[in-house]
Amino acid sequence: MTLVVAAVVSVGLTELYFSYQDSKRALTRFELDKASAAATSIEQLVQNLLLELDAVAQPTAASGPAGLRQRNQDFHRLLDRDSSIGRVSYVGRNGREQVRTSALETDRIDSGADLSGSPKFLVARSKHRYFGPVYFENGSPHLTVSVAERPPGHGAVVAEIDLRSIRQVIDRARVGKAGYAYAVDSRGELVTHPNINLVLRHTSFASLPQVRAALRGNAVTVGRDEKGRKVLSAFQAINPLGWRVFVEQPLSEAFAPLKSAIWRTAFLLFAFLLLAIATSVLLARRLVRPIESIQTAAAKIGSGSLNQRIEIPSNDELGALAAEFNHMAARLQESYSGLEHKVEERTRELATALTELDEKSRELEAASRHKSEFLANMSHELRTPLNAIIGFSQVLNEKLFGEVNEKQAEYLQDILTSANHLLALINDILDLSKVEAGQVELSVAPFSLREALEGGIVMVRERASNDSVEVALSDTPGIDLVCGDERRIRQVIFNLLSNAVKFTPAGGSVYVQAAQVNGEVRVSVADTGPGIAPEDHERIFEEFQQTETGVGQREGTGLGLALSKRLVELHGGRIWVDSALGQGSTFVFTLPSTHAS
Amino acid sequence: MKLPSRTAGVGLGSAVVLLSLLTACNGNGGKSSAKPIPRVGLMHVGTDHIPPSRDTLEARLKQLGWINGQNIKLVWRNLEPDQAEAQAKEFVRQRVNVIVAFEDQSIRAAQAATAGPKDRIPVVFLHPSDPVRDGLVKSLSRPGGNLTGIFGARDVVAKQLELYALLVPNLHRVLTLIDPNDPATGRLLAQYRAAASVSGRPIELVIRKVSTARDLQRVFQSLRPGEVDGAFLLSPILRLNFSALTIRLATRAKLPVQAHRKDWVEKGALFSYGADLGPIGRRAARYVDRILRGTPPADLAVEVVPDVEFAINLKTASKLGIRVPQQMIIRADEVYR
């Protein structure tokens, strides 16, 4: 479209430019013709005037005063014929004025005024004609014209011409409505102009560009008027006078027909542009609207409303596109609903599995509880006969009912040892099962950790001295009272200490330490025993799990550490072992610092 | 691509709308200015006549588009000499747009009335004796004040006397009527006397001072038969106010009398030599027009119309037994037979 507009505009402009140039040439030529005509008319006027003056400059038939009176009469007739002549004089050969005839002043015969040095007289006599410069009298431009007398008296006739009379001649040369013609003298002074006021004010046009150029003999087509408006100008020189006649027309008027052509072209251009714009807008609408609705529908489908459809009634490509789009949306909706269905099915299956799992775990939980309850009950029930076994074995061993032989004593001792081991085992199982069944309740109170540690050491000291194992308690600065179930903590400490003494070979040592680390109380029991392989570090805290060393000892239930772990954890602490084979073991448990006071 | 088919209709429609808009814009050229129409006060002293320049002025104004009563109001006041001042002041009070003053008396009154800094209403004068000398304008080409105008040759008393002598071969003694109160009298009298002295034959000037109609009547009554050969109204103020009376008195006394324009010749004066006032009125219209269109009077140069008219009444001549030379009849522009 831009291309079309550019082409139309450039064609229009070119056309306008050429018609502008043509009009200007034609108008200037026309003005020049007018100016030439005006110049010719003025020259004619001057010629006529010269003929008239020549006629009255003829020597008179009579001589002396009668001759002068004759001249006066002739001059009167001249003044009556030509009202532009204000005054005529006859100057004698000696340059003295002999007759002066005027319309307004009294006639003078032999005034004797001396003109012998004036060019009015001298030039006329030598060159036969004289045209003076333009001068102003009574506010009006005047011109002196003199002609020489044919020999007899050989004087001259001098006439003063009021130049306002040439206005009519010049006015005939005007062009158009606002056009005008004027004349300037050789200095650029206005001689005549339609605006008489300019003439009466002695205006000089010498500064107007066209006048300036004309006085130098050059032509300027576009000049300015006295108000600075642009004018189309042409001039012609008036030969005998050295004047220039200008015929001018304001550009605005001169190019008015061109202006209407410009308007017409502009209007047509505008109308075509409008048409083009309207067409393109309509086209764009018919294209963009459907595309927009497709876009909107696509966005809606994108955001999930798959039942969206596009309504385009047209049968063109866009209609086809919309139909395809609708088809696609339908397919998408179909697949989407299938997918939804499948997800639903799977979810349902998953839910069922979860329910089953839940049920199973509940069953499992119940089984575990039953197991713990069973163990607790069982232990209790086992302990009763065991107590009888131990009691009676002790009574027998203490020989309260008579002597026993060596062999019997040996067996009694075996029974007692085994029974005690069984009791310990049952007690541990009972404790453990109570913990698992959630039946253990801690009776938390502040107690002296140091005392608890010392108590534990006392309990193992006998065995340790038997096995030549040194047991030592390091200083526990800042730690005295801690919060917890003293009996349970003592149980844990004893457990760890007895394990340490048990597994430490003769000559080894057990070292007990308590410290405040990171806001918790940390109790460690280090030994110089065989150590525990890292893979066993976790296992040894499980029920009935012992290291091969432990199993080799044939001592212990495999429940001590599991129980200790449960008890420490009940207090909110942790328990672990740092150890490696052949390096000894350090069992550590912690109690949260809140228990310290 | 299948193109839409309704575009042409829409384009044509918008073009039509545009066209109607354009024509609507062009049609709205009328201005609705409620500007009051300009008023022009015209004043003249001399109730026995109306200067012919008044009618030509009005006619020319009409040609220039100023139609009295329609878009211009011309207020004409023909006055007795003692009314001029008051009328000029009245025009100023009414704030007319332009005052047109005919002849010296009304011009002087208009000049005085508009002299105040707040009263500088433009004044266009017609037929002043000498606008530069009388201080109406600074110079002809640049008036410079609130007065400007036009004048023609008038009171060419020297030339009139010259022609008088040529027309009446027996003219030796001339009753010359002057009003010493007219400021122009002294100047004209000097020219008149000079003309008498250069005349081809001796002419005796019988000078009488008059100021009123009664004075005039007394002068004519006191003339002895044959005391003078003709009468001459010299002071402009006299010809303004007493031309008709003088012609009547001179006719009764069987004396020729000169006039300054041909209207009086038609009414019985022997001859007139002076400006034709009609064209001056026509040209004066240009000043009123330019001033009403905004040109300050100071910028409008005074125009001098040098054209003079020579009229002879042969009826009067024959009644008085004067034989007018043929060559004078030839020179005349107007001859009443």
PDB file of C-alpha atoms in Angstrom, chain A residues 270-413:
ATOM      1  CA  PHE A 270      -6.732  11.833   0.223  1.00  0.00           C
ATOM      2  CA  ALA A 271      -9.872  10.137  -1.022  1.00  0.00           C
ATOM      3  CA  PHE A 272      -7.813   7.325  -2.548  1.00  0.00           C
ATOM      4  CA  LEU A 273      -5.769   6.996   0.601  1.00  0.00           C
ATOM      5  CA  LEU A 274      -8.957   6.796   2.610  1.00  0.00           C
ATOM      6  CA  LEU A 275     -10.280   4.175   0.258  1.00  0.00           C
ATOM      7  CA  ALA A 276      -7.062   2.189   0.576  1.00  0.00           C
ATOM      8  CA  ILE A 277      -7.075   2.478   4.348  1.00  0.00           C
ATOM      9  CA  ALA A 278     -10.732   1.492   4.549  1.00  0.00           C
ATOM     10  CA  THR A 279     -10.049  -1.516   2.324  1.00  0.00           C
ATOM     11  CA  SER A 280      -7.056  -2.604   4.342  1.00  0.00           C
ATOM     12  CA  VAL A 281      -8.895  -2.109   7.631  1.00  0.00           C
ATOM     13  CA  LEU A 282     -11.758  -4.201   6.373  1.00  0.00           C
ATOM     14  CA  LEU A 283      -9.364  -6.863   5.078  1.00  0.00           C
ATOM     15  CA  ALA A 284      -7.448  -6.856   8.316  1.00  0.00           C
ATOM     16  CA  ARG A 285     -10.682  -7.196  10.237  1.00  0.00           C
ATOM     17  CA  ARG A 286     -11.754 -10.139   8.181  1.00  0.00           C
ATOM     18  CA  LEU A 287      -8.340 -11.715   8.742  1.00  0.00           C
ATOM     19  CA  VAL A 288      -7.566 -10.680  12.267  1.00  0.00           C
ATOM     20  CA  ARG A 289     -10.935 -11.325  13.902  1.00  0.00           C
ATOM     21  CA  PRO A 290     -10.971 -15.076  13.127  1.00  0.00           C
ATOM     22  CA  ILE A 291      -7.280 -15.373  14.034  1.00  0.00           C
ATOM     23  CA  GLU A 292      -8.000 -13.618  17.290  1.00  0.00           C
ATOM     24  CA  SER A 293     -10.878 -15.928  18.088  1.00  0.00           C
ATOM     25  CA  ILE A 294      -8.689 -18.939  17.234  1.00  0.00           C
ATOM     26  CA  GLN A 295      -6.018 -17.552  19.546  1.00  0.00           C
ATOM     27  CA  THR A 296      -8.538 -17.016  22.364  1.00  0.00           C
ATOM     28  CA  ALA A 297      -9.928 -20.499  21.912  1.00  0.00           C
ATOM     29  CA  ALA A 298      -6.409 -21.999  21.896  1.00  0.00           C
ATOM     30  CA  ALA A 299      -5.599 -20.120  25.099  1.00  0.00           C
ATOM     31  CA  LYS A 300      -8.801 -21.425  26.709  1.00  0.00           C
ATOM     32  CA  ILE A 301      -8.035 -24.955  25.634  1.00  0.00           C
ATOM     33  CA  GLY A 302      -4.495 -24.472  26.924  1.00  0.00           C
ATOM     34  CA  SER A 303      -5.865 -23.492  30.303  1.00  0.00           C
ATOM     35  CA  GLY A 304      -7.992 -26.615  30.408  1.00  0.00           C
ATOM     36  CA  SER A 305     -11.463 -25.940  29.069  1.00  0.00           C
ATOM     37  CA  LEU A 306     -11.407 -28.583  26.381  1.00  0.00           C
ATOM     38  CA  ASN A 307     -15.035 -28.146  25.405  1.00  0.00           C
ATOM     39  CA  GLN A 308     -14.096 -24.767  23.806  1.00  0.00           C
ATOM     40  CA  ARG A 309     -14.992 -24.529  20.080  1.00  0.00           C
ATOM     41  CA  ILE A 310     -14.426 -21.793  17.466  1.00  0.00           C
ATOM     42  CA  GLU A 311     -17.366 -20.290  15.570  1.00  0.00           C
ATOM     43  CA  ILE A 312     -16.221 -19.063  12.159  1.00  0.00           C
ATOM     44  CA  PRO A 313     -18.971 -19.144   9.610  1.00  0.00           C
ATOM     45  CA  SER A 314     -16.796 -18.314   6.582  1.00  0.00           C
ATOM     46  CA  ASN A 315     -15.830 -20.877   4.014  1.00  0.00           C
ATOM     47  CA  ASP A 316     -12.306 -19.617   3.418  1.00  0.00           C
ATOM     48  CA  GLU A 317      -8.988 -20.965   4.683  1.00  0.00           C
ATOM     49  CA  LEU A 318      -9.609 -19.540   8.094  1.00  0.00           C
ATOM     50  CA  GLY A 319     -12.903 -21.407   8.304  1.00  0.00           C
ATOM     51  CA  ALA A 320     -11.046 -24.614   7.419  1.00  0.00           C
ATOM     52  CA  LEU A 321      -8.393 -23.855  10.016  1.00  0.00           C
ATOM     53  CA  ALA A 322     -11.075 -23.324  12.642  1.00  0.00           C
ATOM     54  CA  ALA A 323     -12.736 -26.618  11.701  1.00  0.00           C
ATOM     55  CA  GLU A 324      -9.388 -28.425  11.994  1.00  0.00           C
ATOM     56  CA  PHE A 325      -8.824 -26.762  15.291  1.00  0.00           C
ATOM     57  CA  ASN A 326     -12.233 -27.830  16.584  1.00  0.00           C
ATOM     58  CA  HIS A 327     -11.512 -31.357  15.428  1.00  0.00           C
ATOM     59  CA  MET A 328      -8.207 -31.333  17.276  1.00  0.00           C
ATOM     60  CA  ALA A 329      -9.837 -30.003  20.417  1.00  0.00           C
ATOM     61  CA  ALA A 330     -12.446 -32.772  20.257  1.00  0.00           C
ATOM     62  CA  ARG A 331      -9.734 -35.414  19.918  1.00  0.00           C
ATOM     63  CA  LEU A 332      -7.821 -33.903  22.775  1.00  0.00           C
ATOM     64  CA  GLN A 333     -10.908 -33.875  24.957  1.00  0.00           C
ATOM     65  CA  GLU A 334     -11.515 -37.524  24.139  1.00  0.00           C
ATOM     66  CA  SER A 335      -7.965 -38.649  25.016  1.00  0.00           C
ATOM     67  CA  TYR A 336      -8.002 -36.518  28.090  1.00  0.00           C
ATOM     68  CA  SER A 337     -11.187 -38.057  29.419  1.00  0.00           C
ATOM     69  CA  GLY A 338      -9.722 -41.628  28.756  1.00  0.00           C
ATOM     70  CA  LEU A 339      -6.607 -40.703  30.672  1.00  0.00           C
ATOM     71  CA  GLU A 340      -8.645 -39.348  33.525  1.00  0.00           C
ATOM     72  CA  HIS A 341     -10.564 -42.583  33.683  1.00  0.00           C
ATOM     73  CA  LYS A 342      -7.354 -44.658  33.894  1.00  0.00           C
ATOM     74  CA  VAL A 343      -5.880 -42.477  36.630  1.00  0.00           C
ATOM     75  CA  GLU A 344      -9.066 -42.844  38.595  1.00  0.00           C
ATOM     76  CA  GLU A 345      -8.894 -46.624  38.298  1.00  0.00           C
ATOM     77  CA  ARG A 346      -5.267 -46.775  39.432  1.00  0.00           C
ATOM     78  CA  THR A 347      -5.981 -44.472  42.333  1.00  0.00           C
ATOM     79  CA  ARG A 348      -8.792 -46.686  43.436  1.00  0.00           C
ATOM     80  CA  GLU A 349      -6.507 -49.748  43.268  1.00  0.00           C
ATOM     81  CA  LEU A 350      -3.834 -47.952  45.229  1.00  0.00           C
ATOM     82  CA  ALA A 351      -6.353 -46.982  47.885  1.00  0.00           C
ATOM     83  CA  THR A 352      -7.448 -50.586  48.218  1.00  0.00           C
ATOM     84  CA  ALA A 353      -3.818 -51.715  48.588  1.00  0.00           C
ATOM     85  CA  LEU A 354      -3.214 -49.079  51.184  1.00  0.00           C
ATOM     86  CA  THR A 355      -6.254 -50.172  53.159  1.00  0.00           C
ATOM     87  CA  GLU A 356      -5.056 -53.739  53.033  1.00  0.00           C
ATOM     88  CA  LEU A 357      -1.605 -52.680  54.128  1.00  0.00           C
ATOM     89  CA  ASP A 358      -3.092 -50.708  56.930  1.00  0.00           C
ATOM     90  CA  GLU A 359      -5.096 -53.675  58.056  1.00  0.00           C
ATOM     91  CA  LYS A 360      -2.051 -55.934  57.887  1.00  0.00           C
ATOM     92  CA  SER A 361       0.050 -53.507  59.881  1.00  0.00           C
ATOM     93  CA  ARG A 362      -2.706 -53.218  62.440  1.00  0.00           C
ATOM     94  CA  GLU A 363      -2.792 -57.009  62.616  1.00  0.00           C
ATOM     95  CA  LEU A 364       0.983 -57.047  62.868  1.00  0.00           C
ATOM     96  CA  GLU A 365       0.882 -54.477  65.609  1.00  0.00           C
ATOM     97  CA  ALA A 366      -1.661 -56.466  67.484  1.00  0.00           C
ATOM     98  CA  ALA A 367       0.476 -59.583  67.032  1.00  0.00           C
ATOM     99  CA  SER A 368       3.520 -57.720  68.340  1.00  0.00           C
ATOM    100  CA  ARG A 369       1.507 -56.470  71.288  1.00  0.00           C
ATOM    101  CA  HIS A 370       0.230 -59.967  71.902  1.00  0.00           C
ATOM    102  CA  LYS A 371       3.798 -61.222  71.717  1.00  0.00           C
ATOM    103  CA  SER A 372       4.980 -58.633  74.242  1.00  0.00           C
ATOM    104  CA  GLU A 373       2.006 -59.271  76.489  1.00  0.00           C
ATOM    105  CA  PHE A 374       2.630 -62.982  76.144  1.00  0.00           C
ATOM    106  CA  LEU A 375       6.297 -62.544  76.972  1.00  0.00           C
ATOM    107  CA  ALA A 376       5.497 -60.381  79.994  1.00  0.00           C
ATOM    108  CA  ASN A 377       2.958 -62.819  81.239  1.00  0.00           C
ATOM    109  CA  MET A 378       5.202 -65.742  80.419  1.00  0.00           C
ATOM    110  CA  SER A 379       8.183 -64.242  82.253  1.00  0.00           C
ATOM    111  CA  HIS A 380       6.074 -63.601  85.235  1.00  0.00           C
ATOM    112  CA  GLU A 381       4.683 -67.048  85.124  1.00  0.00           C
ATOM    113  CA  LEU A 382       8.182 -68.538  84.609  1.00  0.00           C
ATOM    114  CA  ARG A 383       9.667 -66.575  87.447  1.00  0.00           C
ATOM    115  CA  THR A 384       7.391 -68.105  90.048  1.00  0.00           C
ATOM    116  CA  PRO A 385       8.620 -71.706  89.578  1.00  0.00           C
ATOM    117  CA  LEU A 386      12.117 -70.428  89.076  1.00  0.00           C
ATOM    118  CA  ASN A 387      12.055 -68.701  92.423  1.00  0.00           C
ATOM    119  CA  ALA A 388      11.072 -72.016  93.962  1.00  0.00           C
ATOM    120  CA  ILE A 389      13.959 -73.707  92.141  1.00  0.00           C
ATOM    121  CA  ILE A 390      16.442 -71.092  93.276  1.00  0.00           C
ATOM    122  CA  GLY A 391      15.084 -70.966  96.823  1.00  0.00           C
ATOM    123  CA  PHE A 392      15.148 -74.689  97.309  1.00  0.00           C
ATOM    124  CA  SER A 393      18.526 -75.021  95.617  1.00  0.00           C
ATOM    125  CA  GLN A 394      19.958 -72.409  97.972  1.00  0.00           C
ATOM    126  CA  VAL A 395      18.397 -74.151 100.987  1.00  0.00           C
ATOM    127  CA  LEU A 396      19.950 -77.396  99.849  1.00  0.00           C
ATOM    128  CA  ASN A 397      23.283 -75.769  99.148  1.00  0.00           C
ATOM    129  CA  GLU A 398      23.359 -74.171 102.539  1.00  0.00           C
ATOM    130  CA  LYS A 399      22.911 -77.712 103.978  1.00  0.00           C
ATOM    131  CA  LEU A 400      20.035 -76.657 106.137  1.00  0.00           C
ATOM    132  CA  PHE A 401      18.564 -80.120 105.669  1.00  0.00           C
ATOM    133  CA  GLY A 402      21.653 -82.221 105.942  1.00  0.00           C
ATOM    134  CA  GLU A 403      24.933 -82.802 104.289  1.00  0.00           C
ATOM    135  CA  VAL A 404      25.257 -83.232 100.573  1.00  0.00           C
ATOM    136  CA  ASN A 405      28.102 -84.970  98.987  1.00  0.00           C
ATOM    137  CA  GLU A 406      30.561 -83.297  96.743  1.00  0.00           C
ATOM    138  CA  LYS A 407      28.922 -84.381  93.645  1.00  0.00           C
ATOM    139  CA  GLN A 408      25.526 -83.113  94.821  1.00  0.00           C
ATOM    140  CA  ALA A 409      27.021 -79.828  95.916  1.00  0.00           C
ATOM    141  CA  GLU A 410      28.605 -79.450  92.515  1.00  0.00           C
ATOM    142  CA  TYR A 411      25.279 -80.048  90.791  1.00  0.00           C
ATOM    143  CA  LEU A 412      23.403 -77.849  93.185  1.00  0.00           C
ATOM    144  CA  GLN A 413      25.847 -75.087  92.310  1.00  0.00           C
TER     145      GLN A 413
END
